[in-house]
CSV table of C-alpha atoms in Angstrom, one decimal:
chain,number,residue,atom,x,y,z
A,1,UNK,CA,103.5,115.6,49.1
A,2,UNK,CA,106.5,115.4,52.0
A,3,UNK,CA,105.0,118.7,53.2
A,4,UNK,CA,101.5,117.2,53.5
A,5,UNK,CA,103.0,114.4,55.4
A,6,UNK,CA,104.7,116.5,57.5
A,7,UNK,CA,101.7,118.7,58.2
A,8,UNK,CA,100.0,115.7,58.9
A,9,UNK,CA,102.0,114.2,61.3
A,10,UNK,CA,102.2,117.4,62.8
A,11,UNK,CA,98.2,117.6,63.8
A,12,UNK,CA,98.1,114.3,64.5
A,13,UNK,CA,101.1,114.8,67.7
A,14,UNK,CA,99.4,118.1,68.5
A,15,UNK,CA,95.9,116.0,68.6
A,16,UNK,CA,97.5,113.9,71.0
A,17,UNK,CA,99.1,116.0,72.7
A,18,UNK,CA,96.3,118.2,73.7
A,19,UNK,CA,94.1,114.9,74.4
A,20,UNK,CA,96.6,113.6,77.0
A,21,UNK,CA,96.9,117.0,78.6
A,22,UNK,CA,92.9,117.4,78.7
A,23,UNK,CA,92.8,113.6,80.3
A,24,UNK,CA,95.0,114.4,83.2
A,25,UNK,CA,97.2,112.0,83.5
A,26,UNK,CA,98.4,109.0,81.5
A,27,UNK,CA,95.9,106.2,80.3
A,28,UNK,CA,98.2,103.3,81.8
A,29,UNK,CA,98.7,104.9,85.1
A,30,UNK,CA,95.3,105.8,85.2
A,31,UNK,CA,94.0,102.3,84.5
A,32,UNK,CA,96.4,101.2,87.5
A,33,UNK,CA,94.3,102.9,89.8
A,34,UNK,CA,91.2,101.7,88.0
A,35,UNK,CA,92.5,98.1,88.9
A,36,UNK,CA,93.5,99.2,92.6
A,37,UNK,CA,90.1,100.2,92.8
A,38,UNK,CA,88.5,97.2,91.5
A,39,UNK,CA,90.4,95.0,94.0
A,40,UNK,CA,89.6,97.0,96.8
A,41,UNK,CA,86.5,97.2,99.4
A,42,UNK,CA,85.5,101.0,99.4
A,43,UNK,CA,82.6,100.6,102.4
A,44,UNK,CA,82.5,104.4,103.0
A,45,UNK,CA,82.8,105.9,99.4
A,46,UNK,CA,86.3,107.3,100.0
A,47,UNK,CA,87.6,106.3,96.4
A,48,UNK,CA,84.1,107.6,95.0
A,49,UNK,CA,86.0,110.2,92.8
A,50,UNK,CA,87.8,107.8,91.4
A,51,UNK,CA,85.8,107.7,87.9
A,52,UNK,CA,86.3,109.7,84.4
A,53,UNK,CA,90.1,110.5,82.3
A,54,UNK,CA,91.4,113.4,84.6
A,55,UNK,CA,92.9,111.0,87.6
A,56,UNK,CA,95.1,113.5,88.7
A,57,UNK,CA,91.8,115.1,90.5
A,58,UNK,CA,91.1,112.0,91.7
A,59,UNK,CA,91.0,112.0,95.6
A,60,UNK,CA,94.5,111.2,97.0
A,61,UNK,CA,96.1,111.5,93.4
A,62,UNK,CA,99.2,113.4,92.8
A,63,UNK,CA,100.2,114.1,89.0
A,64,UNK,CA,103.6,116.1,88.1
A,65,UNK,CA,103.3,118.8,85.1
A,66,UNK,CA,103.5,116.2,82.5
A,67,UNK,CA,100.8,114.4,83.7
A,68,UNK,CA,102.3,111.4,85.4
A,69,UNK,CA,101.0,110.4,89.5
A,70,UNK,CA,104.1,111.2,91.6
A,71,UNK,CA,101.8,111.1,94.9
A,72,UNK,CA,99.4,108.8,96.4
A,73,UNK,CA,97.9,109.4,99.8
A,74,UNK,CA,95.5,107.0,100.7
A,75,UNK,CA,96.1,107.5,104.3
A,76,UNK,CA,93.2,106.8,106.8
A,77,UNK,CA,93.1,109.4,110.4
A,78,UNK,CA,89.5,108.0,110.9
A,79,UNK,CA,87.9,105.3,112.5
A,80,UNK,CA,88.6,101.8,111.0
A,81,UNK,CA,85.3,102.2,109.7
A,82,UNK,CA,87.0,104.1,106.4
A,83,UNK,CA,89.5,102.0,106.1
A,84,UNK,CA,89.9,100.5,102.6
A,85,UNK,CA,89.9,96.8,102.9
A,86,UNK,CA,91.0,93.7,100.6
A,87,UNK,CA,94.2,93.5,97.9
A,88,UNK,CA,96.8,95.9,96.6
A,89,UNK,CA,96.8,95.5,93.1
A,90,UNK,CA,100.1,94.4,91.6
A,91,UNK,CA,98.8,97.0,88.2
A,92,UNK,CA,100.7,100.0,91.0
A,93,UNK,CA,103.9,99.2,89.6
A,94,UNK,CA,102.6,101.1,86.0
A,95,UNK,CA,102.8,103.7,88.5
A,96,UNK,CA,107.0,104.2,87.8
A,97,UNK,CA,107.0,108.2,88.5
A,98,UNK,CA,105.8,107.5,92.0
A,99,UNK,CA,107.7,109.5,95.0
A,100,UNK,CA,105.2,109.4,97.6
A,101,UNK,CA,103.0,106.5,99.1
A,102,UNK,CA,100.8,106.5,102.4
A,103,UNK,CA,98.5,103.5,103.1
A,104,UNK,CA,98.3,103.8,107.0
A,105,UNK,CA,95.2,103.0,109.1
A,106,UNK,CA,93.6,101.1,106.4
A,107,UNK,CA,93.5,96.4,107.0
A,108,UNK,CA,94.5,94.3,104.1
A,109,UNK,CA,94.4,91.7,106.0
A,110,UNK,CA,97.2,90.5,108.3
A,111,UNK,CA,99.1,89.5,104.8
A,112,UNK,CA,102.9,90.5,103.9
A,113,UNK,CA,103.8,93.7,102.5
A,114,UNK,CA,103.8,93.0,98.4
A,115,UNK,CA,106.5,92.4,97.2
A,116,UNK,CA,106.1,94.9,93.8
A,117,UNK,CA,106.5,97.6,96.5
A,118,UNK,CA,109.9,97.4,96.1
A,119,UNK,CA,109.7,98.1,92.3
A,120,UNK,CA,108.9,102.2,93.1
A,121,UNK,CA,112.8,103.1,92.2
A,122,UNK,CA,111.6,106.9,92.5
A,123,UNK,CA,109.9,106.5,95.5
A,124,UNK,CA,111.2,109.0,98.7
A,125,UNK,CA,108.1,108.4,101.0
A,126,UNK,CA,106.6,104.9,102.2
A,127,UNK,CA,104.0,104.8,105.1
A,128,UNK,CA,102.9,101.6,105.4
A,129,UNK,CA,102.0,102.0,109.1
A,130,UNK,CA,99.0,100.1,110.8
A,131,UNK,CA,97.7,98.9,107.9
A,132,UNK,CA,97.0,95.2,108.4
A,133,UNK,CA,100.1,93.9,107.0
A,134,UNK,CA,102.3,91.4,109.0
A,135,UNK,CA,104.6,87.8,108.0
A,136,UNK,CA,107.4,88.9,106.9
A,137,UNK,CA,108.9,91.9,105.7
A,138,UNK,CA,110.1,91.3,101.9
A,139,UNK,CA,113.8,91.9,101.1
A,140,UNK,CA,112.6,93.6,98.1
A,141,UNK,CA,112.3,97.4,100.2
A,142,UNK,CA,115.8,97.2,99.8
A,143,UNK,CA,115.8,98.3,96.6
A,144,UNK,CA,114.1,101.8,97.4
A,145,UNK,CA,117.5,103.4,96.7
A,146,UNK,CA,116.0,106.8,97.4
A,147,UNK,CA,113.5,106.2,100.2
A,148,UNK,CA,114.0,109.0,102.6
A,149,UNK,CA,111.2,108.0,105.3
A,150,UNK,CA,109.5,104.6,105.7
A,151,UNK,CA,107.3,103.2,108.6
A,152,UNK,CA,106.0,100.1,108.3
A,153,UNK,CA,105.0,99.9,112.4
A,154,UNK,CA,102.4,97.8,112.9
A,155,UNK,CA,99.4,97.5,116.0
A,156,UNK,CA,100.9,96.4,119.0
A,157,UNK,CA,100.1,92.9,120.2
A,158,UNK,CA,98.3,91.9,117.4
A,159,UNK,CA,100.6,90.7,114.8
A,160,UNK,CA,104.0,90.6,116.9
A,161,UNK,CA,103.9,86.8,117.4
A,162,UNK,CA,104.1,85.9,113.7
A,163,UNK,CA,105.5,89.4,112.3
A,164,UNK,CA,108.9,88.3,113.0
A,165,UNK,CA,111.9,90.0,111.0
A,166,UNK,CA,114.9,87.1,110.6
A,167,UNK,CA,117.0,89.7,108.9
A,168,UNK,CA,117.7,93.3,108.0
A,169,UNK,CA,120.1,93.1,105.2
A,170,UNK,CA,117.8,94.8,102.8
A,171,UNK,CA,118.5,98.5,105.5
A,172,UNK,CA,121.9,98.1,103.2
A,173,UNK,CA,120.4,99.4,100.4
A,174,UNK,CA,118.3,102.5,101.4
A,175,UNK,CA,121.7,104.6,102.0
A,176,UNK,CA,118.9,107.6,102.1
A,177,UNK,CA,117.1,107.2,104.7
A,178,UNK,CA,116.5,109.6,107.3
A,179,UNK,CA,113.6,108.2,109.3
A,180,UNK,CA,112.4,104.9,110.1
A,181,UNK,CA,109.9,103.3,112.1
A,182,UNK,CA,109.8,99.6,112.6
A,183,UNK,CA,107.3,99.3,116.0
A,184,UNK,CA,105.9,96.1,117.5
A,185,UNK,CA,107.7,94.0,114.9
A,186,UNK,CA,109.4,90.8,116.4
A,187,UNK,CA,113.1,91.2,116.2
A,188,UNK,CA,113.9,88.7,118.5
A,189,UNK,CA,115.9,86.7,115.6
A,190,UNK,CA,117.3,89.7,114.1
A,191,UNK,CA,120.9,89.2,115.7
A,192,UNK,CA,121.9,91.6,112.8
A,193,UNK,CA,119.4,94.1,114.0
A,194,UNK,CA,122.4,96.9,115.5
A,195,UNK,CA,124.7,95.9,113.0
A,196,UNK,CA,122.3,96.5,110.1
A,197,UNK,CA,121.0,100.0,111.1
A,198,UNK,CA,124.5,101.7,111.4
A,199,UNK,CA,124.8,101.3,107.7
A,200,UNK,CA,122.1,103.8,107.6
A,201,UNK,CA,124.3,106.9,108.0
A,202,UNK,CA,121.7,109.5,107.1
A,203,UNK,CA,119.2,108.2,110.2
A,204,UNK,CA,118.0,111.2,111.9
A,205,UNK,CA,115.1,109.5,113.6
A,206,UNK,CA,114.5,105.8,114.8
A,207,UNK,CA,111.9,103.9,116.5
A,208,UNK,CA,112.0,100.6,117.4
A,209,UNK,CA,109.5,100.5,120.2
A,210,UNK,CA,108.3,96.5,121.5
A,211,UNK,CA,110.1,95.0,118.9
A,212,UNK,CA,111.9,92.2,121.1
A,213,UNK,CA,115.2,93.4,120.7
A,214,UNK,CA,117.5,90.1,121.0
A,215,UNK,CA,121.0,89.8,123.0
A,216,UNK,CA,122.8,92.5,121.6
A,217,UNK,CA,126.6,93.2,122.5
A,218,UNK,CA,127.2,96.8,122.4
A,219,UNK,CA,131.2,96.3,122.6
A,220,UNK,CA,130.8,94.4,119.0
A,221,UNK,CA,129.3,97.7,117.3
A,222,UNK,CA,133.1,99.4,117.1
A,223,UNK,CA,132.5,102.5,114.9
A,224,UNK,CA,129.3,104.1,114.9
A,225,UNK,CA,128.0,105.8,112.0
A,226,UNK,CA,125.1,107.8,113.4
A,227,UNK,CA,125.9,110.9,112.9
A,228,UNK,CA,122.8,112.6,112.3
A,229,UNK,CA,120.4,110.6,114.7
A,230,UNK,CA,118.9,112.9,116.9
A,231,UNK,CA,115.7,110.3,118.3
A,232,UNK,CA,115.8,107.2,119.0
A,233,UNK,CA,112.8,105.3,120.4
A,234,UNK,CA,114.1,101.6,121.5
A,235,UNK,CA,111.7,98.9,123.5
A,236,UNK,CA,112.9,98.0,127.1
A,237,UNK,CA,115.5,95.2,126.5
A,238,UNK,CA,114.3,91.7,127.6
A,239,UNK,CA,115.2,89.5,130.4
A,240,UNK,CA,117.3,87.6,128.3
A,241,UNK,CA,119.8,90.5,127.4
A,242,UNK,CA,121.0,90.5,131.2
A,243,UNK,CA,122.7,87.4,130.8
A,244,UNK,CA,124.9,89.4,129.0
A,245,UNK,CA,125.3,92.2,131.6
A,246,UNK,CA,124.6,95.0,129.2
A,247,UNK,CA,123.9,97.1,131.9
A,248,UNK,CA,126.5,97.6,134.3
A,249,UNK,CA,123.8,98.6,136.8
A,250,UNK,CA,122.5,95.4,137.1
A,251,UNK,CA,124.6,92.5,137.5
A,252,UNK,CA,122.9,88.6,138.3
A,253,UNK,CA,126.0,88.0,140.1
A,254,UNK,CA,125.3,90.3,143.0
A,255,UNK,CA,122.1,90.8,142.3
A,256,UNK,CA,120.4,90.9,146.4
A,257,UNK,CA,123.3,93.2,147.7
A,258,UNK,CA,122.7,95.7,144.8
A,259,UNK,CA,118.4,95.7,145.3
A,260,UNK,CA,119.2,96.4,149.0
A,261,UNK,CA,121.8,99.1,148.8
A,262,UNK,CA,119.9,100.9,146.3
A,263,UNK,CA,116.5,100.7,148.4
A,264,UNK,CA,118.4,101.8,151.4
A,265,UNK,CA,119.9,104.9,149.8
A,266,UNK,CA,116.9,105.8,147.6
A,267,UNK,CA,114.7,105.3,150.7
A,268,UNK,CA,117.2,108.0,152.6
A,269,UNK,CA,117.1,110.0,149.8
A,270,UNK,CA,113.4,110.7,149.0
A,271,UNK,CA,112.2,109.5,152.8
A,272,UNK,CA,109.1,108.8,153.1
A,273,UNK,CA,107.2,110.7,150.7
A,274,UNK,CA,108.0,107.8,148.2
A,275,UNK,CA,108.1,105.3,150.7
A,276,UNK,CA,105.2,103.2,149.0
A,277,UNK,CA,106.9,103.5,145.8
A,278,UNK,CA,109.9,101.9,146.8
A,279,UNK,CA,107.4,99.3,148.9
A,280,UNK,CA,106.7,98.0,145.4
A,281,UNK,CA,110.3,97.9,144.4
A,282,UNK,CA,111.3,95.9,147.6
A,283,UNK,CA,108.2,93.6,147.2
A,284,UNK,CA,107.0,93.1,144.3
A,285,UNK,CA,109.0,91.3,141.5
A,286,UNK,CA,107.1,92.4,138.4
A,287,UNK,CA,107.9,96.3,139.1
A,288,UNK,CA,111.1,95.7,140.0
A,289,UNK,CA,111.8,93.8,136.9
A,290,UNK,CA,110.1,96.5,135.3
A,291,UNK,CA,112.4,99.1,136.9
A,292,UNK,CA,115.3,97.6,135.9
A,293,UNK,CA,114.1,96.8,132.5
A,294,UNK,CA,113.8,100.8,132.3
A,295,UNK,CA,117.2,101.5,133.3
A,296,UNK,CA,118.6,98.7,130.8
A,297,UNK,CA,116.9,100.6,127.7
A,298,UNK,CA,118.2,104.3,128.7
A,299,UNK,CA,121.8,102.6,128.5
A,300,UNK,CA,121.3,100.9,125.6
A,301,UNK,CA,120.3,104.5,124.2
A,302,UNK,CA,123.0,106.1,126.2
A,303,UNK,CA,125.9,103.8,125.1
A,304,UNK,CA,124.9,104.5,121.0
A,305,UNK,CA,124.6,108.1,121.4
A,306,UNK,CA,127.9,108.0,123.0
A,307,UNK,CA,130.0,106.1,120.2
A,308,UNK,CA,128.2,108.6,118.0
A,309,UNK,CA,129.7,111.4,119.7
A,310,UNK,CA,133.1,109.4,120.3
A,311,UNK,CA,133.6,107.2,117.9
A,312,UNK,CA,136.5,104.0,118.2
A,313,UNK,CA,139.3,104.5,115.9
């Protein structure tokens, strides 16, 4: 009789076994995408494979040897014309073996970034790039202990005025990363912003281009812990930040004497083959502002890269 049981039991885990592995992946991670589906607008048929048991076909599906989804690329290079539209089902977080997630160039709407994003504790790769999202960036990334490359950049000029970042306290806890992209994003009350980021000390690659970088001292940031970072892509520092004479270029003080003794040298210098570039310069206040805006961001860049290479005991 024990023997019967045992034989029994047996069949019955090889008859599961062999169903799960002929479905393709597993029936709760498979009904997450099911939901995802139902919540989204599909208008060009770009999920229409999404139907049947084996999910792990499924078009932008991922599945590891046992069958769970470890990769979902969603990712739209067309026109905004295939871009999946409406809500990100919350059902995702069933999706716990997931490492890889790319939702760029599709619109869900101008809304925040869910906050059940930051429930993917496997998760290495987050590309939530021009994707509609905007308001404010939850917290709850932070917990992505393993993330090795997120971009979350979003369209320039459309959502910068109420896509503001207050804080970046959560960058504590992704002691992985190695690149991140933040674009267009309104730092302008991020005093933290600099502070923040050299917690990051496996950054290889930042970009932080028109994000309104706020007054920042550069003297405060006393040890730098950018080792590895080999690109950085910062936004031309605003008007405000010479008040603080970050650039020792520029000074308000002596502002006229400087503007002439570098037009008069320059002009010597390059005679008169630029002489209606430096026309602009002498006359016109939005490109000169401009210039010197340029010149303030390559010493911003210049000053971190050198702590990095000689760092204050």
């Amino acid at each position: 009789m024990r023997l019967s049981l045992l034989s029994l039991f047996l069949i019955l885990l090889l008859v599961t076994t062999k169903t799960t592995t002929a479905s393709g992946c597993i029936g709760n991670e498979r009904n997450a995408l099911f939901d995802l589906k139902a919540t989204l607008k599909d208008h060009q048929g770009v999920l229409s494979s999404w139907r049947g048991l084996n999910c792990c076909s499924w078009y932008g599906v991922t599945c590891n040897k046992t069958g769970h989804i470890i990769k979902l690329n969603l990712r739209n290079n067309e026109s905004m014309e295939y871009a999946l539209t409406g809500d990100i089902s919350p059902s995702l977080v069933n999706l716990t073996h997931l490492e890889y997630l790319d939702l760029h160039g599709n619109d869900f709407g101008g809304g925040s970034i869910p906050e059940f994003i930051g429930s993917f504790k496997n998760l290495r790769h987050l590309d939530l790039s021009f994707a509609g999202f905007g308001g404010k960036i939850p917290p709850h990334l932070g917990n992505l202990s393993k993330l090795n490359y997120l971009d979350i950049s979003i369209a320039d000029r459309i959502f910068t005025s109420s896509s503001s970042v207050d804080n970046l306290l959560w960058l504590s806890g992704l002691s992985s990363l190695a690149y991140l992209d933040m674009s267009s994003w309104n730092f302008s009350a991020a005093s933290d912003w600099l502070e923040s980021l050299n917690m990051l000390a496996f950054l290889e690659e930042l970009h932080l281009s028109t994000t309104h970088l706020p007054p920042t001292d550069l003297n405060s940031l006393s040890q730098s812990n950018f080792t590895f970072l080999n690109k950085v892509d910062l936004p031309l520092v605003s008007e405000s930040c010479y008040e603080h004479k970050l650039n020792p270029i520029y000074n308000d003080e002596d502002t006229h004497a400087h503007d002439v003794l570098l037009y008069v040298v320059s002009g010597l210098g390059f005679g008169l083959g630029f002489s209606a570039i430096w026309w602009l310069l002498i006359f016109n206040e939005a490109v000169r502002k401009l210039y010197f805006q340029s010149i303030d961001s390559i010493n911003v860049i210049s000053i971190i890269m050198d702590r990095n290479r000689n760092p204050v005991s």
